[in-house]
Amino acid sequence: MSGRDALELARDAFREQAWGQAYARFGVADSDSRLAPADLELYARASFLTGRDDACVSLLDRAYHQLLDSGEHEQAAECAFWLGFNLINRGEMAQAGGWLARAEKLVPATPDDSPIRGLLLVPAACRHSCRATVPAPSSSSPWPAGLAAPRGSRS
C-alpha cells in the first residue's frame, strides 16, 4: 500500500471514528512521507483517543512547528493550546504553561474573532475558579490561607 493510499484510509477511518485503525494507518502514511499539519493533528487526536498521550504530544509538537514555520499563526496557537491542555491533564504544569505561553504570544497575530482567543480563556477561568473555592484566611488560624490544620492540632 502506498503512503497516499494509507493516508486516504487513515482519513476515512478517522471520519468513521475508528480511532485504532486511524492511528495505525496514519502511522503507515507518516512513515512513507512527512504528513501535513492538518493530518498530524488528526493523527494526534487518534493517538489521544487510543490512550497514546506521548504520541499525541509529539505529533502536536511537529504540527505546531510546521505551522509556525509556514506563518500559520492561528493554527499554530491552537496546536500549542491543545499541547498545553493535554499536559495539564497529565499534571505536567511547567511544560503546559510553556505551551500556553507560546499560544498567547501568537494571539496578536490572529483575527479578533479567532476561536483561539476563547480557548485561551479556559485555563484562566479554571485558575480563577480554583482560587474562588479556597477559603479566605482566618485571622485566628495559624495556618496559611487555604491550608487546613493537621488532625489533632489546636487552631
PDB file of N, CA, C and O in Angstrom, residues 24-88:
ATOM      1  N   ALA A  24      -3.223   3.583  13.372  1.00  0.00           N
ATOM      2  CA  ALA A  24      -2.317   2.671  12.661  1.00  0.00           C
ATOM      3  C   ALA A  24      -2.069   3.145  11.229  1.00  0.00           C
ATOM      4  O   ALA A  24      -0.924   3.135  10.754  1.00  0.00           O
ATOM      5  N   ARG A  25      -3.111   3.578  10.552  1.00  0.00           N
ATOM      6  CA  ARG A  25      -2.966   3.990   9.153  1.00  0.00           C
ATOM      7  C   ARG A  25      -2.227   5.314   9.020  1.00  0.00           C
ATOM      8  O   ARG A  25      -1.456   5.491   8.076  1.00  0.00           O
ATOM      9  N   PHE A  26      -2.463   6.225   9.950  1.00  0.00           N
ATOM     10  CA  PHE A  26      -1.671   7.462   9.932  1.00  0.00           C
ATOM     11  C   PHE A  26      -0.201   7.135  10.167  1.00  0.00           C
ATOM     12  O   PHE A  26       0.680   7.765   9.584  1.00  0.00           O
ATOM     13  N   GLY A  27       0.067   6.148  11.001  1.00  0.00           N
ATOM     14  CA  GLY A  27       1.447   5.738  11.247  1.00  0.00           C
ATOM     15  C   GLY A  27       2.120   5.250   9.978  1.00  0.00           C
ATOM     16  O   GLY A  27       3.278   5.589   9.703  1.00  0.00           O
ATOM     17  N   VAL A  28       1.420   4.458   9.193  1.00  0.00           N
ATOM     18  CA  VAL A  28       1.954   3.971   7.910  1.00  0.00           C
ATOM     19  C   VAL A  28       2.193   5.150   6.967  1.00  0.00           C
ATOM     20  O   VAL A  28       3.263   5.276   6.358  1.00  0.00           O
ATOM     21  N   ALA A  29       1.196   6.015   6.858  1.00  0.00           N
ATOM     22  CA  ALA A  29       1.321   7.170   5.964  1.00  0.00           C
ATOM     23  C   ALA A  29       2.469   8.074   6.401  1.00  0.00           C
ATOM     24  O   ALA A  29       3.220   8.584   5.562  1.00  0.00           O
ATOM     25  N   ASP A  30       2.632   8.257   7.701  1.00  0.00           N
ATOM     26  CA  ASP A  30       3.688   9.131   8.219  1.00  0.00           C
ATOM     27  C   ASP A  30       5.064   8.544   7.971  1.00  0.00           C
ATOM     28  O   ASP A  30       6.022   9.275   7.736  1.00  0.00           O
ATOM     29  N   SER A  31       5.166   7.226   8.001  1.00  0.00           N
ATOM     30  CA  SER A  31       6.481   6.609   7.767  1.00  0.00           C
ATOM     31  C   SER A  31       6.876   6.681   6.293  1.00  0.00           C
ATOM     32  O   SER A  31       8.052   6.647   5.965  1.00  0.00           O
ATOM     33  N   ASP A  32       5.889   6.802   5.401  1.00  0.00           N
ATOM     34  CA  ASP A  32       6.174   6.897   3.969  1.00  0.00           C
ATOM     35  C   ASP A  32       6.522   8.311   3.532  1.00  0.00           C
ATOM     36  O   ASP A  32       7.316   8.492   2.620  1.00  0.00           O
ATOM     37  N   SER A  33       5.886   9.290   4.138  1.00  0.00           N
ATOM     38  CA  SER A  33       6.166  10.681   3.790  1.00  0.00           C
ATOM     39  C   SER A  33       5.748  11.578   4.941  1.00  0.00           C
ATOM     40  O   SER A  33       4.920  11.204   5.769  1.00  0.00           O
ATOM     41  N   ARG A  34       6.323  12.755   4.962  1.00  0.00           N
ATOM     42  CA  ARG A  34       6.034  13.705   6.029  1.00  0.00           C
ATOM     43  C   ARG A  34       4.591  14.193   5.914  1.00  0.00           C
ATOM     44  O   ARG A  34       4.188  14.727   4.874  1.00  0.00           O
ATOM     45  N   LEU A  35       3.824  14.014   6.967  1.00  0.00           N
ATOM     46  CA  LEU A  35       2.428  14.437   6.960  1.00  0.00           C
ATOM     47  C   LEU A  35       2.319  15.954   7.083  1.00  0.00           C
ATOM     48  O   LEU A  35       3.119  16.598   7.761  1.00  0.00           O
ATOM     49  N   ALA A  36       1.296  16.493   6.447  1.00  0.00           N
ATOM     50  CA  ALA A  36       0.979  17.914   6.559  1.00  0.00           C
ATOM     51  C   ALA A  36       0.403  18.174   7.953  1.00  0.00           C
ATOM     52  O   ALA A  36      -0.098  17.253   8.607  1.00  0.00           O
ATOM     53  N   PRO A  37       0.455  19.419   8.415  1.00  0.00           N
ATOM     54  CA  PRO A  37      -0.045  19.726   9.757  1.00  0.00           C
ATOM     55  C   PRO A  37      -1.475  19.271  10.027  1.00  0.00           C
ATOM     56  O   PRO A  37      -1.765  18.755  11.107  1.00  0.00           O
ATOM     57  N   ALA A  38      -2.382  19.427   9.077  1.00  0.00           N
ATOM     58  CA  ALA A  38      -3.772  19.017   9.308  1.00  0.00           C
ATOM     59  C   ALA A  38      -3.855  17.519   9.570  1.00  0.00           C
ATOM     60  O   ALA A  38      -4.622  17.076  10.437  1.00  0.00           O
ATOM     61  N   ASP A  39      -3.062  16.734   8.842  1.00  0.00           N
ATOM     62  CA  ASP A  39      -3.062  15.288   9.065  1.00  0.00           C
ATOM     63  C   ASP A  39      -2.355  14.927  10.369  1.00  0.00           C
ATOM     64  O   ASP A  39      -2.763  13.987  11.063  1.00  0.00           O
ATOM     65  N   LEU A  40      -1.322  15.687  10.721  1.00  0.00           N
ATOM     66  CA  LEU A  40      -0.670  15.460  12.012  1.00  0.00           C
ATOM     67  C   LEU A  40      -1.649  15.704  13.158  1.00  0.00           C
ATOM     68  O   LEU A  40      -1.641  14.981  14.156  1.00  0.00           O
ATOM     69  N   GLU A  41      -2.498  16.715  13.012  1.00  0.00           N
ATOM     70  CA  GLU A  41      -3.486  16.995  14.051  1.00  0.00           C
ATOM     71  C   GLU A  41      -4.504  15.859  14.173  1.00  0.00           C
ATOM     72  O   GLU A  41      -4.868  15.468  15.288  1.00  0.00           O
ATOM     73  N   LEU A  42      -4.937  15.306  13.040  1.00  0.00           N
ATOM     74  CA  LEU A  42      -5.851  14.165  13.088  1.00  0.00           C
ATOM     75  C   LEU A  42      -5.166  12.957  13.713  1.00  0.00           C
ATOM     76  O   LEU A  42      -5.755  12.245  14.532  1.00  0.00           O
ATOM     77  N   TYR A  43      -3.925  12.737  13.337  1.00  0.00           N
ATOM     78  CA  TYR A  43      -3.123  11.640  13.888  1.00  0.00           C
ATOM     79  C   TYR A  43      -2.979  11.825  15.398  1.00  0.00           C
ATOM     80  O   TYR A  43      -3.115  10.875  16.182  1.00  0.00           O
ATOM     81  N   ALA A  44      -2.754  13.070  15.833  1.00  0.00           N
ATOM     82  CA  ALA A  44      -2.630  13.362  17.267  1.00  0.00           C
ATOM     83  C   ALA A  44      -3.939  13.060  17.994  1.00  0.00           C
ATOM     84  O   ALA A  44      -3.927  12.480  19.088  1.00  0.00           O
ATOM     85  N   ARG A  45      -5.065  13.430  17.400  1.00  0.00           N
ATOM     86  CA  ARG A  45      -6.360  13.146  18.031  1.00  0.00           C
ATOM     87  C   ARG A  45      -6.591  11.641  18.145  1.00  0.00           C
ATOM     88  O   ARG A  45      -7.057  11.156  19.178  1.00  0.00           O
ATOM     89  N   ALA A  46      -6.271  10.917  17.066  1.00  0.00           N
ATOM     90  CA  ALA A  46      -6.418   9.454  17.108  1.00  0.00           C
ATOM     91  C   ALA A  46      -5.504   8.873  18.181  1.00  0.00           C
ATOM     92  O   ALA A  46      -5.875   7.935  18.885  1.00  0.00           O
ATOM     93  N   SER A  47      -4.318   9.445  18.324  1.00  0.00           N
ATOM     94  CA  SER A  47      -3.384   8.998  19.366  1.00  0.00           C
ATOM     95  C   SER A  47      -3.978   9.214  20.745  1.00  0.00           C
ATOM     96  O   SER A  47      -3.967   8.321  21.595  1.00  0.00           O
ATOM     97  N   PHE A  48      -4.501  10.405  20.967  1.00  0.00           N
ATOM     98  CA  PHE A  48      -5.098  10.743  22.254  1.00  0.00           C
ATOM     99  C   PHE A  48      -6.275   9.819  22.563  1.00  0.00           C
ATOM    100  O   PHE A  48      -6.407   9.302  23.673  1.00  0.00           O
ATOM    101  N   LEU A  49      -7.120   9.600  21.567  1.00  0.00           N
ATOM    102  CA  LEU A  49      -8.333   8.802  21.778  1.00  0.00           C
ATOM    103  C   LEU A  49      -8.054   7.315  21.935  1.00  0.00           C
ATOM    104  O   LEU A  49      -8.942   6.560  22.329  1.00  0.00           O
ATOM    105  N   THR A  50      -6.826   6.893  21.658  1.00  0.00           N
ATOM    106  CA  THR A  50      -6.444   5.496  21.875  1.00  0.00           C
ATOM    107  C   THR A  50      -5.457   5.373  23.033  1.00  0.00           C
ATOM    108  O   THR A  50      -4.805   4.344  23.188  1.00  0.00           O
ATOM    109  N   GLY A  51      -5.352   6.436  23.840  1.00  0.00           N
ATOM    110  CA  GLY A  51      -4.531   6.379  25.041  1.00  0.00           C
ATOM    111  C   GLY A  51      -3.045   6.537  24.823  1.00  0.00           C
ATOM    112  O   GLY A  51      -2.251   6.193  25.696  1.00  0.00           O
ATOM    113  N   ARG A  52      -2.651   7.076  23.700  1.00  0.00           N
ATOM    114  CA  ARG A  52      -1.225   7.264  23.390  1.00  0.00           C
ATOM    115  C   ARG A  52      -0.868   8.742  23.579  1.00  0.00           C
ATOM    116  O   ARG A  52      -0.615   9.469  22.614  1.00  0.00           O
ATOM    117  N   ASP A  53      -0.854   9.167  24.834  1.00  0.00           N
ATOM    118  CA  ASP A  53      -0.636  10.577  25.147  1.00  0.00           C
ATOM    119  C   ASP A  53       0.731  11.085  24.697  1.00  0.00           C
ATOM    120  O   ASP A  53       0.841  12.214  24.225  1.00  0.00           O
ATOM    121  N   ASP A  54       1.777  10.272  24.855  1.00  0.00           N
ATOM    122  CA  ASP A  54       3.107  10.715  24.427  1.00  0.00           C
ATOM    123  C   ASP A  54       3.144  10.952  22.924  1.00  0.00           C
ATOM    124  O   ASP A  54       3.729  11.931  22.452  1.00  0.00           O
ATOM    125  N   ALA A  55       2.524  10.061  22.171  1.00  0.00           N
ATOM    126  CA  ALA A  55       2.465  10.231  20.713  1.00  0.00           C
ATOM    127  C   ALA A  55       1.675  11.487  20.370  1.00  0.00           C
ATOM    128  O   ALA A  55       2.060  12.250  19.472  1.00  0.00           O
ATOM    129  N   CYS A  56       0.577  11.722  21.081  1.00  0.00           N
ATOM    130  CA  CYS A  56      -0.241  12.912  20.846  1.00  0.00           C
ATOM    131  C   CYS A  56       0.594  14.176  21.010  1.00  0.00           C
ATOM    132  O   CYS A  56       0.580  15.060  20.151  1.00  0.00           O
ATOM    133  N   VAL A  57       1.331  14.259  22.090  1.00  0.00           N
ATOM    134  CA  VAL A  57       2.161  15.435  22.353  1.00  0.00           C
ATOM    135  C   VAL A  57       3.221  15.603  21.266  1.00  0.00           C
ATOM    136  O   VAL A  57       3.425  16.701  20.740  1.00  0.00           O
ATOM    137  N   SER A  58       3.873  14.531  20.899  1.00  0.00           N
ATOM    138  CA  SER A  58       4.908  14.582  19.865  1.00  0.00           C
ATOM    139  C   SER A  58       4.342  15.050  18.523  1.00  0.00           C
ATOM    140  O   SER A  58       4.948  15.874  17.832  1.00  0.00           O
ATOM    141  N   LEU A  59       3.178  14.538  18.163  1.00  0.00           N
ATOM    142  CA  LEU A  59       2.565  14.895  16.877  1.00  0.00           C
ATOM    143  C   LEU A  59       2.093  16.349  16.867  1.00  0.00           C
ATOM    144  O   LEU A  59       2.275  17.058  15.869  1.00  0.00           O
ATOM    145  N   LEU A  60       1.508  16.800  17.968  1.00  0.00           N
ATOM    146  CA  LEU A  60       1.093  18.203  18.032  1.00  0.00           C
ATOM    147  C   LEU A  60       2.300  19.131  17.998  1.00  0.00           C
ATOM    148  O   LEU A  60       2.236  20.209  17.406  1.00  0.00           O
ATOM    149  N   ASP A  61       3.399  18.708  18.608  1.00  0.00           N
ATOM    150  CA  ASP A  61       4.633  19.490  18.574  1.00  0.00           C
ATOM    151  C   ASP A  61       5.110  19.644  17.126  1.00  0.00           C
ATOM    152  O   ASP A  61       5.473  20.741  16.682  1.00  0.00           O
ATOM    153  N   ARG A  62       5.097  18.550  16.380  1.00  0.00           N
ATOM    154  CA  ARG A  62       5.504  18.598  14.970  1.00  0.00           C
ATOM    155  C   ARG A  62       4.586  19.518  14.172  1.00  0.00           C
ATOM    156  O   ARG A  62       5.047  20.346  13.372  1.00  0.00           O
ATOM    157  N   ALA A  63       3.270  19.381  14.385  1.00  0.00           N
ATOM    158  CA  ALA A  63       2.314  20.221  13.663  1.00  0.00           C
ATOM    159  C   ALA A  63       2.536  21.690  14.005  1.00  0.00           C
ATOM    160  O   ALA A  63       2.542  22.553  13.115  1.00  0.00           O
ATOM    161  N   TYR A  64       2.736  21.981  15.288  1.00  0.00           N
ATOM    162  CA  TYR A  64       2.971  23.356  15.733  1.00  0.00           C
ATOM    163  C   TYR A  64       4.153  23.972  14.988  1.00  0.00           C
ATOM    164  O   TYR A  64       4.046  25.079  14.448  1.00  0.00           O
ATOM    165  N   HIS A  65       5.263  23.260  14.956  1.00  0.00           N
ATOM    166  CA  HIS A  65       6.456  23.814  14.314  1.00  0.00           C
ATOM    167  C   HIS A  65       6.280  23.986  12.804  1.00  0.00           C
ATOM    168  O   HIS A  65       6.745  24.981  12.235  1.00  0.00           O
ATOM    169  N   GLN A  66       5.612  23.041  12.164  1.00  0.00           N
ATOM    170  CA  GLN A  66       5.353  23.198  10.726  1.00  0.00           C
ATOM    171  C   GLN A  66       4.460  24.413  10.465  1.00  0.00           C
ATOM    172  O   GLN A  66       4.703  25.189   9.532  1.00  0.00           O
ATOM    173  N   LEU A  67       3.426  24.568  11.274  1.00  0.00           N
ATOM    174  CA  LEU A  67       2.517  25.700  11.107  1.00  0.00           C
ATOM    175  C   LEU A  67       3.219  27.024  11.382  1.00  0.00           C
ATOM    176  O   LEU A  67       3.035  28.001  10.650  1.00  0.00           O
ATOM    177  N   LEU A  68       4.022  27.056  12.423  1.00  0.00           N
ATOM    178  CA  LEU A  68       4.758  28.272  12.758  1.00  0.00           C
ATOM    179  C   LEU A  68       5.713  28.637  11.629  1.00  0.00           C
ATOM    180  O   LEU A  68       5.784  29.803  11.215  1.00  0.00           O
ATOM    181  N   ASP A  69       6.424  27.642  11.105  1.00  0.00           N
ATOM    182  CA  ASP A  69       7.369  27.879  10.007  1.00  0.00           C
ATOM    183  C   ASP A  69       6.687  28.404   8.747  1.00  0.00           C
ATOM    184  O   ASP A  69       7.287  29.162   7.981  1.00  0.00           O
ATOM    185  N   SER A  70       5.433  28.010   8.546  1.00  0.00           N
ATOM    186  CA  SER A  70       4.719  28.459   7.353  1.00  0.00           C
ATOM    187  C   SER A  70       3.886  29.722   7.604  1.00  0.00           C
ATOM    188  O   SER A  70       3.137  30.159   6.736  1.00  0.00           O
ATOM    189  N   GLY A  71       4.017  30.300   8.797  1.00  0.00           N
ATOM    190  CA  GLY A  71       3.330  31.558   9.108  1.00  0.00           C
ATOM    191  C   GLY A  71       1.862  31.416   9.433  1.00  0.00           C
ATOM    192  O   GLY A  71       1.142  32.409   9.460  1.00  0.00           O
ATOM    193  N   GLU A  72       1.415  30.214   9.710  1.00  0.00           N
ATOM    194  CA  GLU A  72       0.004  29.983  10.042  1.00  0.00           C
ATOM    195  C   GLU A  72      -0.157  30.081  11.560  1.00  0.00           C
ATOM    196  O   GLU A  72      -0.298  29.082  12.260  1.00  0.00           O
ATOM    197  N   HIS A  73      -0.143  31.313  12.048  1.00  0.00           N
ATOM    198  CA  HIS A  73      -0.094  31.565  13.489  1.00  0.00           C
ATOM    199  C   HIS A  73      -1.335  31.117  14.239  1.00  0.00           C
ATOM    200  O   HIS A  73      -1.232  30.624  15.361  1.00  0.00           O
ATOM    201  N   GLU A  74      -2.499  31.293  13.649  1.00  0.00           N
ATOM    202  CA  GLU A  74      -3.723  30.900  14.346  1.00  0.00           C
ATOM    203  C   GLU A  74      -3.747  29.387  14.592  1.00  0.00           C
ATOM    204  O   GLU A  74      -4.027  28.930  15.701  1.00  0.00           O
ATOM    205  N   GLN A  75      -3.406  28.613  13.567  1.00  0.00           N
ATOM    206  CA  GLN A  75      -3.395  27.156  13.712  1.00  0.00           C
ATOM    207  C   GLN A  75      -2.263  26.712  14.638  1.00  0.00           C
ATOM    208  O   GLN A  75      -2.427  25.774  15.415  1.00  0.00           O
ATOM    209  N   ALA A  76      -1.120  27.386  14.563  1.00  0.00           N
ATOM    210  CA  ALA A  76      -0.005  27.057  15.458  1.00  0.00           C
ATOM    211  C   ALA A  76      -0.408  27.315  16.908  1.00  0.00           C
ATOM    212  O   ALA A  76      -0.108  26.510  17.803  1.00  0.00           O
ATOM    213  N   ALA A  77      -1.088  28.433  17.150  1.00  0.00           N
ATOM    214  CA  ALA A  77      -1.544  28.754  18.507  1.00  0.00           C
ATOM    215  C   ALA A  77      -2.526  27.700  19.010  1.00  0.00           C
ATOM    216  O   ALA A  77      -2.482  27.307  20.181  1.00  0.00           O
ATOM    217  N   GLU A  78      -3.384  27.214  18.121  1.00  0.00           N
ATOM    218  CA  GLU A  78      -4.338  26.187  18.527  1.00  0.00           C
ATOM    219  C   GLU A  78      -3.610  24.894  18.902  1.00  0.00           C
ATOM    220  O   GLU A  78      -3.951  24.246  19.901  1.00  0.00           O
ATOM    221  N   CYS A  79      -2.599  24.520  18.123  1.00  0.00           N
ATOM    222  CA  CYS A  79      -1.795  23.333  18.479  1.00  0.00           C
ATOM    223  C   CYS A  79      -1.126  23.523  19.834  1.00  0.00           C
ATOM    224  O   CYS A  79      -1.115  22.615  20.663  1.00  0.00           O
ATOM    225  N   ALA A  80      -0.573  24.713  20.055  1.00  0.00           N
ATOM    226  CA  ALA A  80       0.088  24.996  21.332  1.00  0.00           C
ATOM    227  C   ALA A  80      -0.914  24.907  22.482  1.00  0.00           C
ATOM    228  O   ALA A  80      -0.592  24.374  23.553  1.00  0.00           O
ATOM    229  N   PHE A  81      -2.128  25.408  22.266  1.00  0.00           N
ATOM    230  CA  PHE A  81      -3.155  25.304  23.305  1.00  0.00           C
ATOM    231  C   PHE A  81      -3.433  23.846  23.632  1.00  0.00           C
ATOM    232  O   PHE A  81      -3.455  23.460  24.808  1.00  0.00           O
ATOM    233  N   TRP A  82      -3.675  23.012  22.606  1.00  0.00           N
ATOM    234  CA  TRP A  82      -4.023  21.611  22.866  1.00  0.00           C
ATOM    235  C   TRP A  82      -2.853  20.860  23.482  1.00  0.00           C
ATOM    236  O   TRP A  82      -3.058  19.955  24.295  1.00  0.00           O
ATOM    237  N   LEU A  83      -1.634  21.244  23.129  1.00  0.00           N
ATOM    238  CA  LEU A  83      -0.470  20.664  23.808  1.00  0.00           C
ATOM    239  C   LEU A  83      -0.518  21.016  25.293  1.00  0.00           C
ATOM    240  O   LEU A  83      -0.358  20.151  26.154  1.00  0.00           O
ATOM    241  N   GLY A  84      -0.730  22.292  25.584  1.00  0.00           N
ATOM    242  CA  GLY A  84      -0.803  22.723  26.978  1.00  0.00           C
ATOM    243  C   GLY A  84      -1.934  22.042  27.726  1.00  0.00           C
ATOM    244  O   GLY A  84      -1.746  21.577  28.858  1.00  0.00           O
ATOM    245  N   PHE A  85      -3.081  21.951  27.105  1.00  0.00           N
ATOM    246  CA  PHE A  85      -4.241  21.331  27.745  1.00  0.00           C
ATOM    247  C   PHE A  85      -3.967  19.856  28.037  1.00  0.00           C
ATOM    248  O   PHE A  85      -4.274  19.362  29.124  1.00  0.00           O
ATOM    249  N   ASN A  86      -3.376  19.156  27.069  1.00  0.00           N
ATOM    250  CA  ASN A  86      -3.031  17.746  27.265  1.00  0.00           C
ATOM    251  C   ASN A  86      -2.047  17.593  28.422  1.00  0.00           C
ATOM    252  O   ASN A  86      -2.202  16.718  29.272  1.00  0.00           O
ATOM    253  N   LEU A  87      -1.063  18.462  28.478  1.00  0.00           N
ATOM    254  CA  LEU A  87      -0.049  18.378  29.528  1.00  0.00           C
ATOM    255  C   LEU A  87      -0.626  18.742  30.904  1.00  0.00           C
ATOM    256  O   LEU A  87      -0.221  18.167  31.911  1.00  0.00           O
ATOM    257  N   ILE A  88      -1.577  19.667  30.942  1.00  0.00           N
ATOM    258  CA  ILE A  88      -2.253  19.972  32.210  1.00  0.00           C
ATOM    259  C   ILE A  88      -2.938  18.719  32.727  1.00  0.00           C
ATOM    260  O   ILE A  88      -2.842  18.377  33.913  1.00  0.00           O
TER     261      ILE A  88
END
